mmCIF file of C-alpha atoms in Angstrom:
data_model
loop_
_atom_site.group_PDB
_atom_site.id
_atom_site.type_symbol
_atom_site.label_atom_id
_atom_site.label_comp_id
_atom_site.label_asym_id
_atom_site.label_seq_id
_atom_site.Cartn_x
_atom_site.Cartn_y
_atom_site.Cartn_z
ATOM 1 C CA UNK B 1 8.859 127.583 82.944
ATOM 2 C CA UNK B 2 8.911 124.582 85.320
ATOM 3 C CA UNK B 3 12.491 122.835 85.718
ATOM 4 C CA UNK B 4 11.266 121.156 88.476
ATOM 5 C CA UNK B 5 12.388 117.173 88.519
ATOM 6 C CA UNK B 6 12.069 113.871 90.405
ATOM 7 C CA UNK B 7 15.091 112.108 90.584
ATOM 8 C CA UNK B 8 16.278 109.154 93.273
ATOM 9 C CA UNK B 9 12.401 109.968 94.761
ATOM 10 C CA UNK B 10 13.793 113.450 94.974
ATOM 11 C CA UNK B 11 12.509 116.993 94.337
ATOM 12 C CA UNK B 12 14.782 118.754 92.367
ATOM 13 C CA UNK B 13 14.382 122.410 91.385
ATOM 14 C CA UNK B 14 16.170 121.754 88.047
ATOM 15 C CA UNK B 15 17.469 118.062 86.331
ATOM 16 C CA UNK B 16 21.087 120.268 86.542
ATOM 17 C CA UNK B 17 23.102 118.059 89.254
ATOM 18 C CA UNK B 18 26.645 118.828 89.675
ATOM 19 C CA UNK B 19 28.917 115.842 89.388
ATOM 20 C CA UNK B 20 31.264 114.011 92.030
ATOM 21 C CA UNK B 21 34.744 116.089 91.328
ATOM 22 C CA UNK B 22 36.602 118.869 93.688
ATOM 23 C CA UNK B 23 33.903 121.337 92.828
ATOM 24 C CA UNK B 24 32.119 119.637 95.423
ATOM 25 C CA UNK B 25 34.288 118.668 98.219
ATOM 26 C CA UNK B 26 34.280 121.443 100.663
ATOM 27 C CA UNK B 27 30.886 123.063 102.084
ATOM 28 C CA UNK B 28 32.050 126.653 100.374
ATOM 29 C CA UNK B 29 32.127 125.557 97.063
ATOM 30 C CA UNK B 30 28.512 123.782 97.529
ATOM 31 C CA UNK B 31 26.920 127.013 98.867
ATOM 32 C CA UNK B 32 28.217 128.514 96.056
ATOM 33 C CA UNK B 33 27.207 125.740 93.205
ATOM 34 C CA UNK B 34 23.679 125.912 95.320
ATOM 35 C CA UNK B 35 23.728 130.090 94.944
ATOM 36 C CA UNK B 36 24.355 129.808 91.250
ATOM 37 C CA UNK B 37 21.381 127.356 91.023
ATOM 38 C CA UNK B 38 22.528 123.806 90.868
ATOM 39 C CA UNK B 39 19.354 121.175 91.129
ATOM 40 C CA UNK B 40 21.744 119.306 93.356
ATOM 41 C CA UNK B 41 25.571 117.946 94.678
ATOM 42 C CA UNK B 42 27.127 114.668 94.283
ATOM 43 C CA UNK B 43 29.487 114.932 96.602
ATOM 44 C CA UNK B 44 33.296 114.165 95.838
ATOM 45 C CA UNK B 45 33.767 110.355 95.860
ATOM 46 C CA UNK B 46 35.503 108.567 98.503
ATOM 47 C CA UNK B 47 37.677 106.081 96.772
ATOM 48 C CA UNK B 48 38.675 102.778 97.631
ATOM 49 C CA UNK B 49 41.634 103.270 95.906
ATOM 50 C CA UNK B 50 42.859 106.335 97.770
ATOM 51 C CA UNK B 51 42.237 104.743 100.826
ATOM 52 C CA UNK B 52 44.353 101.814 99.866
ATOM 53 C CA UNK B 53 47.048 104.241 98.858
ATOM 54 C CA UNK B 54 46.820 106.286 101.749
ATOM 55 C CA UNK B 55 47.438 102.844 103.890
ATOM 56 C CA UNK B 56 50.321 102.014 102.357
ATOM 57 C CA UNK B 57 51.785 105.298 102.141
ATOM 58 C CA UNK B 58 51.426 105.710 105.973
ATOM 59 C CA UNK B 59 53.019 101.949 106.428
ATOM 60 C CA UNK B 60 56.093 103.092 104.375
ATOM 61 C CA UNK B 61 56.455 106.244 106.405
ATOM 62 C CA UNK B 62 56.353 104.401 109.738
ATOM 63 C CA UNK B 63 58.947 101.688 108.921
ATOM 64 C CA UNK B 64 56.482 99.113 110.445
ATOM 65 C CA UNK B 65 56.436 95.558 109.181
ATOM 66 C CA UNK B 66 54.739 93.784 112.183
ATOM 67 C CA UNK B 67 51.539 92.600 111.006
ATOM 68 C CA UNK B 68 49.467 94.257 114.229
ATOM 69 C CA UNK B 69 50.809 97.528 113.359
ATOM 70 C CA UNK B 70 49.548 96.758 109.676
ATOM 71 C CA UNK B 71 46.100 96.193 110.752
ATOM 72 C CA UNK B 72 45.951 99.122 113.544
ATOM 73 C CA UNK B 73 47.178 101.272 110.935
ATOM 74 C CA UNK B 74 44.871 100.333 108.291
ATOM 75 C CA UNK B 75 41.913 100.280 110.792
ATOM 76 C CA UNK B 76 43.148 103.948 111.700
ATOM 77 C CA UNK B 77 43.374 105.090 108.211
ATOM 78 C CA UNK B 78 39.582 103.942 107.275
ATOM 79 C CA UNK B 79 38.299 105.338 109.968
ATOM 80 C CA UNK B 80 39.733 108.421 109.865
ATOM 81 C CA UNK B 81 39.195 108.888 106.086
ATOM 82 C CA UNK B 82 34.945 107.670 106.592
ATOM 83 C CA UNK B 83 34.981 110.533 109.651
ATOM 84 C CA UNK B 84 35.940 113.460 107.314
ATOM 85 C CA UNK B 85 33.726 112.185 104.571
ATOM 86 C CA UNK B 86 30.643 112.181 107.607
ATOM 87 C CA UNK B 87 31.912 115.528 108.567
ATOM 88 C CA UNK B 88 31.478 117.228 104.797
ATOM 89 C CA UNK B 89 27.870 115.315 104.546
ATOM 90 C CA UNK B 90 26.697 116.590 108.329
ATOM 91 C CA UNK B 91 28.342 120.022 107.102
ATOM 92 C CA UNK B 92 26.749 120.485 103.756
ATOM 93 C CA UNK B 93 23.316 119.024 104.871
ATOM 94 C CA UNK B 94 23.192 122.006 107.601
ATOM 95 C CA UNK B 95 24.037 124.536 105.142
ATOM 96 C CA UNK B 96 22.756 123.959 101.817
ATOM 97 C CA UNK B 97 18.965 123.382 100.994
ATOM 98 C CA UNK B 98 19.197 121.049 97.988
ATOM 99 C CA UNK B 99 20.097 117.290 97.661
ATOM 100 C CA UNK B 100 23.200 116.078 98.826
ATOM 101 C CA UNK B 101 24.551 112.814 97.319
ATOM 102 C CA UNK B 102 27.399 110.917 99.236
ATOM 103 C CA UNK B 103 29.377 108.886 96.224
ATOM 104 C CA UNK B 104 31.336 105.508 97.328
ATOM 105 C CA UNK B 105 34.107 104.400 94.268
ATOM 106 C CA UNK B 106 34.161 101.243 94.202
ATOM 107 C CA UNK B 107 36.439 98.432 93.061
ATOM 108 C CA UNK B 108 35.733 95.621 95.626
ATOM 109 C CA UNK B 109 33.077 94.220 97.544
ATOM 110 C CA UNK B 110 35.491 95.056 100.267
ATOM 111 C CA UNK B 111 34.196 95.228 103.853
ATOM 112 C CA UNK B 112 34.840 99.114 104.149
ATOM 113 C CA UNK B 113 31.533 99.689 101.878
ATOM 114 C CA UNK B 114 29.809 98.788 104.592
ATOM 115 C CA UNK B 115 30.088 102.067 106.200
ATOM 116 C CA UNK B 116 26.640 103.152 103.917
ATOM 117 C CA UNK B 117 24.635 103.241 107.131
ATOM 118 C CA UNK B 118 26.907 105.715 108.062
ATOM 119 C CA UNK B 119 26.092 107.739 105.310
ATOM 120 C CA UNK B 120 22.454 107.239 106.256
ATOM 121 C CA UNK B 121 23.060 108.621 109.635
ATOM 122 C CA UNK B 122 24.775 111.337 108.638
ATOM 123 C CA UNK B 123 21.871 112.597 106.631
ATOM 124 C CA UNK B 124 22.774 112.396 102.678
ATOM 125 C CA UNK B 125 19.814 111.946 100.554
ATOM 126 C CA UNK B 126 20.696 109.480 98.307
ATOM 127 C CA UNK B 127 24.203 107.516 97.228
ATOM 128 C CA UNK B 128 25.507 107.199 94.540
ATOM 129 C CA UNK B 129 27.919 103.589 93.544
ATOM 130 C CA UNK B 130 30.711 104.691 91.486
ATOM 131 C CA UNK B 131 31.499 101.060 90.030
ATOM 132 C CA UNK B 132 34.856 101.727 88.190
ATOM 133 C CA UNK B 133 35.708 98.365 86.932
ATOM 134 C CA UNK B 134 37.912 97.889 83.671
ATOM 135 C CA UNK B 135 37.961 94.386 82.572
ATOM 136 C CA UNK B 136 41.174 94.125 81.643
ATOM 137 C CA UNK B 137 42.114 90.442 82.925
ATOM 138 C CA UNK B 138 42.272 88.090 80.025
ATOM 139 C CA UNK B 139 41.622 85.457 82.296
ATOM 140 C CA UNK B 140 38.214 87.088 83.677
ATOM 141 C CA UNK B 141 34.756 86.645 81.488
ATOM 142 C CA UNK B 142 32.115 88.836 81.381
ATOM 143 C CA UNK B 143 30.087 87.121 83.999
ATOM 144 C CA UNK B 144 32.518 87.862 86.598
ATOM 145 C CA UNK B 145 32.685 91.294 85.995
ATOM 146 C CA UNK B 146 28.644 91.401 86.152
ATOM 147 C CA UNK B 147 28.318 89.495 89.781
ATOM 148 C CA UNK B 148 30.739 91.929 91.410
ATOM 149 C CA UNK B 149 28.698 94.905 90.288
ATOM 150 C CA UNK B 150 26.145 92.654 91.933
ATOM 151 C CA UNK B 151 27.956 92.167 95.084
ATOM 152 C CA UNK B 152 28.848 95.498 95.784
ATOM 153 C CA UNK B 153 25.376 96.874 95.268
ATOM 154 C CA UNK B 154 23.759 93.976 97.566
ATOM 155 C CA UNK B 155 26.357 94.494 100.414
ATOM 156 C CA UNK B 156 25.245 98.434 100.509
ATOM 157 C CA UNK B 157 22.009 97.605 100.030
ATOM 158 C CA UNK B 158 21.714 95.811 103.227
ATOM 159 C CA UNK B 159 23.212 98.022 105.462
ATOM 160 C CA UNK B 160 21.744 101.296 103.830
ATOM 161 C CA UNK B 161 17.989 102.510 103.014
ATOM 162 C CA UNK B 162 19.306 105.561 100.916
ATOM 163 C CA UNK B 163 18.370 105.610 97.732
ATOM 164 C CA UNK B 164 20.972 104.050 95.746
ATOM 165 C CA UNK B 165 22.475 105.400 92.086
ATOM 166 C CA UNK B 166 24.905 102.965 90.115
ATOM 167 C CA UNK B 167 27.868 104.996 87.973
ATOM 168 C CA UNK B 168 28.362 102.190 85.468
ATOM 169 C CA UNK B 169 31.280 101.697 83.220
ATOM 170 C CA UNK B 170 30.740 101.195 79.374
ATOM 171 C CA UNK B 171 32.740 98.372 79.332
ATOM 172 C CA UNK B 172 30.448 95.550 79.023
ATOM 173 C CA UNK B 173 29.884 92.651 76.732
ATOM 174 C CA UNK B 174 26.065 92.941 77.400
ATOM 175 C CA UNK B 175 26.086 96.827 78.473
ATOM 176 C CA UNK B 176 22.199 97.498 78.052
ATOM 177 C CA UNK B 177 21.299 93.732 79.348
ATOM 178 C CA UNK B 178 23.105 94.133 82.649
ATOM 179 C CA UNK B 179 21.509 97.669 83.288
ATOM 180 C CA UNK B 180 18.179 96.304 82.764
ATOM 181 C CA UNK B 181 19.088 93.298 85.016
ATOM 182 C CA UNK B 182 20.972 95.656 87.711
ATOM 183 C CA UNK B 183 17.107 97.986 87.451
ATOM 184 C CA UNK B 184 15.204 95.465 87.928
ATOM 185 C CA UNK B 185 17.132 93.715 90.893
ATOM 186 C CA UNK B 186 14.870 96.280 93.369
ATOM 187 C CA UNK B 187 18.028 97.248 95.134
ATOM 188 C CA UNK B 188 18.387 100.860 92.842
ATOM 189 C CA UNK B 189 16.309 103.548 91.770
ATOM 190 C CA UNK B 190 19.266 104.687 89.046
ATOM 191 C CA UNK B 191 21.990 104.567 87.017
ATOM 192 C CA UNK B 192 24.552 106.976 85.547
ATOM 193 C CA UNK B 193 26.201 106.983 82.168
ATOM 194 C CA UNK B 194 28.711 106.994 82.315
ATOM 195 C CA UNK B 195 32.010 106.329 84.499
ATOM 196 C CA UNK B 196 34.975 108.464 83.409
ATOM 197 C CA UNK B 197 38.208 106.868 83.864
ATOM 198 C CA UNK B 198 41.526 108.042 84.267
ATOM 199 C CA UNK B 199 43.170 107.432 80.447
ATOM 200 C CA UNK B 200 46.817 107.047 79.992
ATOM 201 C CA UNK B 201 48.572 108.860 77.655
ATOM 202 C CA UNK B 202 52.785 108.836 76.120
ATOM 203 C CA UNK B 203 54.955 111.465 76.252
ATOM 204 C CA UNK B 204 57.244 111.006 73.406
ATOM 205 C CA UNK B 205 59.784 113.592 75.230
ATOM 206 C CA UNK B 206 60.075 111.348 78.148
ATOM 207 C CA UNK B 207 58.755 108.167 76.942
ATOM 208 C CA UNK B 208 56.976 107.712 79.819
ATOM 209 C CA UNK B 209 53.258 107.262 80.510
ATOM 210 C CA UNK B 210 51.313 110.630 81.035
ATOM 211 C CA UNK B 211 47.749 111.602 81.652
ATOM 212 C CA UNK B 212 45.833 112.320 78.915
ATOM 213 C CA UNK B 213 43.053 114.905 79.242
ATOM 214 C CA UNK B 214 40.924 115.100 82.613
ATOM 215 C CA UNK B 215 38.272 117.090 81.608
ATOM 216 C CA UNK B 216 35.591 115.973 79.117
ATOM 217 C CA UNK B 217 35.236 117.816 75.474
ATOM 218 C CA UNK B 218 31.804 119.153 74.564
ATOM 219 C CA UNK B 219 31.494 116.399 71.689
ATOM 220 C CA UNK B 220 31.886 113.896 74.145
ATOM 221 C CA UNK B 221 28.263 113.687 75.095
ATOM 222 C CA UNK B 222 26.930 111.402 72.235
ATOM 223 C CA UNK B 223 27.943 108.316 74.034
ATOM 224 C CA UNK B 224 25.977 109.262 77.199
ATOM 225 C CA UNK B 225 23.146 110.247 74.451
ATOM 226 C CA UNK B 226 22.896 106.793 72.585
ATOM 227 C CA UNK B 227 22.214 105.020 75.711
ATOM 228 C CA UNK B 228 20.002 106.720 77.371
ATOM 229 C CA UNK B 229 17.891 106.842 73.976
ATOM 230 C CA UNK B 230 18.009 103.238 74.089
ATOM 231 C CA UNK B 231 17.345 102.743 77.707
ATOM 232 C CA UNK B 232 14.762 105.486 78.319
ATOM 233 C CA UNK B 233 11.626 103.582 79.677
ATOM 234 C CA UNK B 234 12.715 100.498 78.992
ATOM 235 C CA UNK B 235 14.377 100.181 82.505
ATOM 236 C CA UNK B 236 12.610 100.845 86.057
ATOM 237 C CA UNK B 237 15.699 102.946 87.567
ATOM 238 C CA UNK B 238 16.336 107.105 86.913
ATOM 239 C CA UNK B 239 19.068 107.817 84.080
ATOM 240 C CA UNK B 240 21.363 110.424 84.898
ATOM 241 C CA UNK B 241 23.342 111.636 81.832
ATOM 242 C CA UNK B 242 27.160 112.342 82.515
ATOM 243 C CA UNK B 243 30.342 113.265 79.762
ATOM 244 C CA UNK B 244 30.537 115.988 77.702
ATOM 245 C CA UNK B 245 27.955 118.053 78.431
ATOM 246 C CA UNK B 246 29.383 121.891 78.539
ATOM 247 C CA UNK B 247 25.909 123.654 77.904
ATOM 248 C CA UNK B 248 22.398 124.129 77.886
ATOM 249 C CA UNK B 249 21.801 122.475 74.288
ATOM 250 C CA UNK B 250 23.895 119.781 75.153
ATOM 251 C CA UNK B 251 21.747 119.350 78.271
ATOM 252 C CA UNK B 252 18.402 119.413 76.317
ATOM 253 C CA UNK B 253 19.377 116.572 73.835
ATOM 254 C CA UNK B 254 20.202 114.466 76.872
ATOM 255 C CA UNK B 255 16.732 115.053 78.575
ATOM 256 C CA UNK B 256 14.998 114.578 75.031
ATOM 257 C CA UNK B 257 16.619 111.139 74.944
ATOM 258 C CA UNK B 258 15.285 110.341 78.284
ATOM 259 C CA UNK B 259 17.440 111.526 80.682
ATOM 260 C CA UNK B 260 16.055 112.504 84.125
ATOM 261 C CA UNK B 261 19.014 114.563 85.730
ATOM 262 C CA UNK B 262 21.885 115.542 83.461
ATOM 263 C CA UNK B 263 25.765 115.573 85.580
ATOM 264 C CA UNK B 264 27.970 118.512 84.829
ATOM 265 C CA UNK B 265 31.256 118.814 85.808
ATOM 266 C CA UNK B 266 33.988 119.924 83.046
ATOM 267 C CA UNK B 267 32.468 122.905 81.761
ATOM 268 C CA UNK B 268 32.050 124.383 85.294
ATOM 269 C CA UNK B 269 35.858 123.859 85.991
ATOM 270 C CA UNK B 270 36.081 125.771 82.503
ATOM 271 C CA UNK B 271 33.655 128.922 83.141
ATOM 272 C CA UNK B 272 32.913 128.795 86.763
ATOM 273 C CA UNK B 273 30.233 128.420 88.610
ATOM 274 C CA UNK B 274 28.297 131.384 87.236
ATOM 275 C CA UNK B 275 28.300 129.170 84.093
ATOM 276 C CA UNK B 276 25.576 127.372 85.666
ATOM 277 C CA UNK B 277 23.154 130.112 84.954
ATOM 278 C CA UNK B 278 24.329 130.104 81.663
ATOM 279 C CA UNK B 279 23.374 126.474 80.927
ATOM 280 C CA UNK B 280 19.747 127.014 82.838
ATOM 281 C CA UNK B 281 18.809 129.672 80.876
ATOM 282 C CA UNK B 282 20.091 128.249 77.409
ATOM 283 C CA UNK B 283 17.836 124.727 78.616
ATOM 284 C CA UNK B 284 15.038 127.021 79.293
ATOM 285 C CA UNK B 285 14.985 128.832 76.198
ATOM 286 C CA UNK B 286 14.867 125.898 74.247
ATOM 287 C CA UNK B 287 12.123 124.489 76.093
ATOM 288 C CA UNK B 288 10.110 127.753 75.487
ATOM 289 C CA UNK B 289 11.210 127.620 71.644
ATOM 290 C CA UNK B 290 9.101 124.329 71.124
ATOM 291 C CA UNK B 291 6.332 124.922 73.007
ATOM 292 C CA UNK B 292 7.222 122.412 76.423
ATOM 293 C CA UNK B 293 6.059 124.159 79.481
ATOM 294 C CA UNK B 294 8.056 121.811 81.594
ATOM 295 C CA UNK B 295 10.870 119.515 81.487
ATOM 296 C CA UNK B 296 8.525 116.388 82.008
ATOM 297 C CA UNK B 297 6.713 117.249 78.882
ATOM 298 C CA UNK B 298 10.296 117.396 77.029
ATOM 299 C CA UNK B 299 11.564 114.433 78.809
ATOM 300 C CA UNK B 300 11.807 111.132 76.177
ATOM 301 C CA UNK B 301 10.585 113.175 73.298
ATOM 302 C CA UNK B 302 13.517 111.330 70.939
ATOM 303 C CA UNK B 303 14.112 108.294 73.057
ATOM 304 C CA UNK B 304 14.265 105.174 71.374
ATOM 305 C CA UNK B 305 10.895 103.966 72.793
ATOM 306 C CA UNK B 306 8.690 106.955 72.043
ATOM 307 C CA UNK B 307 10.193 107.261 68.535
ATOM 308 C CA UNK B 308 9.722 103.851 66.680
ATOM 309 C CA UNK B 309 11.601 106.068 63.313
ATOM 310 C CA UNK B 310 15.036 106.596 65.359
ATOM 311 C CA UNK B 311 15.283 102.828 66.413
ATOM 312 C CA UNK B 312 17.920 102.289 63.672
ATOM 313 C CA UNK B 313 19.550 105.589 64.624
ATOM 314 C CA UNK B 314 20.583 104.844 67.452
ATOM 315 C CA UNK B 315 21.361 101.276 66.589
ATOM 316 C CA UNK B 316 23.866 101.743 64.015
ATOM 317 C CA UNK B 317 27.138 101.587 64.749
ATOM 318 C CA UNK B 318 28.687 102.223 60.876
ATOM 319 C CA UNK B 319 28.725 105.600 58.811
ATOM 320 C CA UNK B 320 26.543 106.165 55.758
ATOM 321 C CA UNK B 321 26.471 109.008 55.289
ATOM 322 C CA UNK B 322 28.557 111.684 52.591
ATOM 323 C CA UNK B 323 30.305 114.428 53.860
ATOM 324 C CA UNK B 324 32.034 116.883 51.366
ATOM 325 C CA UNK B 325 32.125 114.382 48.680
ATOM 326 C CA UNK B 326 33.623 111.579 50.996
ATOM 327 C CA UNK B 327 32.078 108.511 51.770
ATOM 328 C CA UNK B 328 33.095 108.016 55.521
#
């Protein structure tokens, strides 16, 4: 049976990638997700965020307020944060044999993103743009929210050859328009759906704000599913299929919508990495079941475009259907 898949203008032995998270953040745990025969890493994001946190944090512990000590500070706090983040890529490149993918978490078009060549020097194989914008601000349209993707991905673009991945938030007034725009722009080869954010919860001990669940449930994955039935070779870029997906079945219905690389992350943190063996040979066997030698001949078999009958499937948005006797 031939896993084999091309994704970013990769070879991959297998469309199994294992997400951005803290499963990949030291070199250990990658020779280990590579043993147990992950198709490749995205490495754990460096966030914009953190960095901004980790600034701040270091300003309140040194009691400065002159604003020379601010910017040495934050200068020194960027720098040092990019060198360990070089450091895990140089590491990881010299001992793991598949594809390592440096991830950037963006929430700017700050100048710090400009460290991609970096990246490139350091010898990843492709990036990946973790866009996490929520557009919250009432007093912010849609537009705006579309150009800074826009700016983001041009300012890496032009200091970085790497192929370049976009983690896109569903958010969006005009979610399948923008994708097609942000594929055909020439500045990506893909896109991954989709961006899990942090959700708030209430604790009604406390009644104070809590987190709700990290991890992703297994039935999580028709989201991620819909899309990429819609989008499947209607758009130039590589769709990578992320949320929800805890298995080997799950992973087959994503790469029979069109996906070209499915992202797991939850269910390893679950099982372990042996898990991933699990999944492989559950995606296998199905293959085998009906008939596909390889994943390319599975790939798209119940995307939206190769199936004119499931256009309104995966178009409507209301129940229709009776289940026990009630109309939901």
């Amino acid at each position: 049976m031939n896993l084999t898949t091309k994704y970013l203008g990769l070879n991959l032995r297998n469309p199994l990638v294992i997400g951005s998270s803290g499963l990949t953040d030291n070199v250990e745990k990658i020779k280990k997700l590579e043993n147990c025969g992950a198709g490749a890493i995205v490495l754990k994001s460096l966030f914009e965020e953190q960095i901004n946190i980790n600034i701040e944090k270091t300003l309140s512990e040194s009691g400065e307020t002159h604003p020379d000590a601010r910017d040495y500070i934050e200068g020194y706090t960027k720098d040092k944060t990019i060198e360990e983040y070089i450091g895990l890529i140089k590491s990881a490149k010299k001992e793991v044999n598949i594809p390592i993918i440096a991830s950037i978490n963006c929430i700017t078009d700050s100048d710090w993103a400009n460290f991609a060549s970096e990246i490139e020097s350091a010898g990843a194989d492709a990036l990946e743009l973790n866009i996490a914008l929520l557009p919250s601000d009432v007093d912010t349209d849609s537009k705006k929210y579309e150009e800074m993707y826009f700016k983001i991905i041009q300012k890496v673009h032009k200091n970085c050859r790497l192929p370049l991945s976009v983690k896109i938030s569903f958010y969006s007034s005009g979610l399948a328009n923008l994708i097609y725009k942000l594929s055909a722009s020439g500045m990506i080869e893909g896109i991954t759906l989709f961006n899990r954010f942090y959700n708030p919860d209430i604790n009604l001990e406390t009644l104070e704000l809590d987190s709700a669940n990290v991890l992703s449930h297994p039935e999580e994955y028709t989201l991620p599913l819909r899309w990429t039935a819609l989008l499947a070779g209607k758009v130039k870029a590589n769709i990578a299929a992320t949320t929800g997906i805890h298995s080997g079945k799950t992973a087959a219905k994503l790469i029979l919508a069109g996906a070209d690389t499915v992202h797991i992350v939850s269910a390893i943190y679950k099982h372990g990495f042996e898990y991933i063996h699990t999944v492989l040979e559950e995606l296998e066997s199905i293959c085998k079941k009906h008939g596909f030698n390889s994943i390319e001949q599975m790939r798209g078999k119940a995307s939206f475009l190769h199936n004119k009958k499931y256009n309104t499937t995966f178009e409507r948005i209301q129940f229709m259907k009776y289940f026990g006797g009630l109309e939901i």
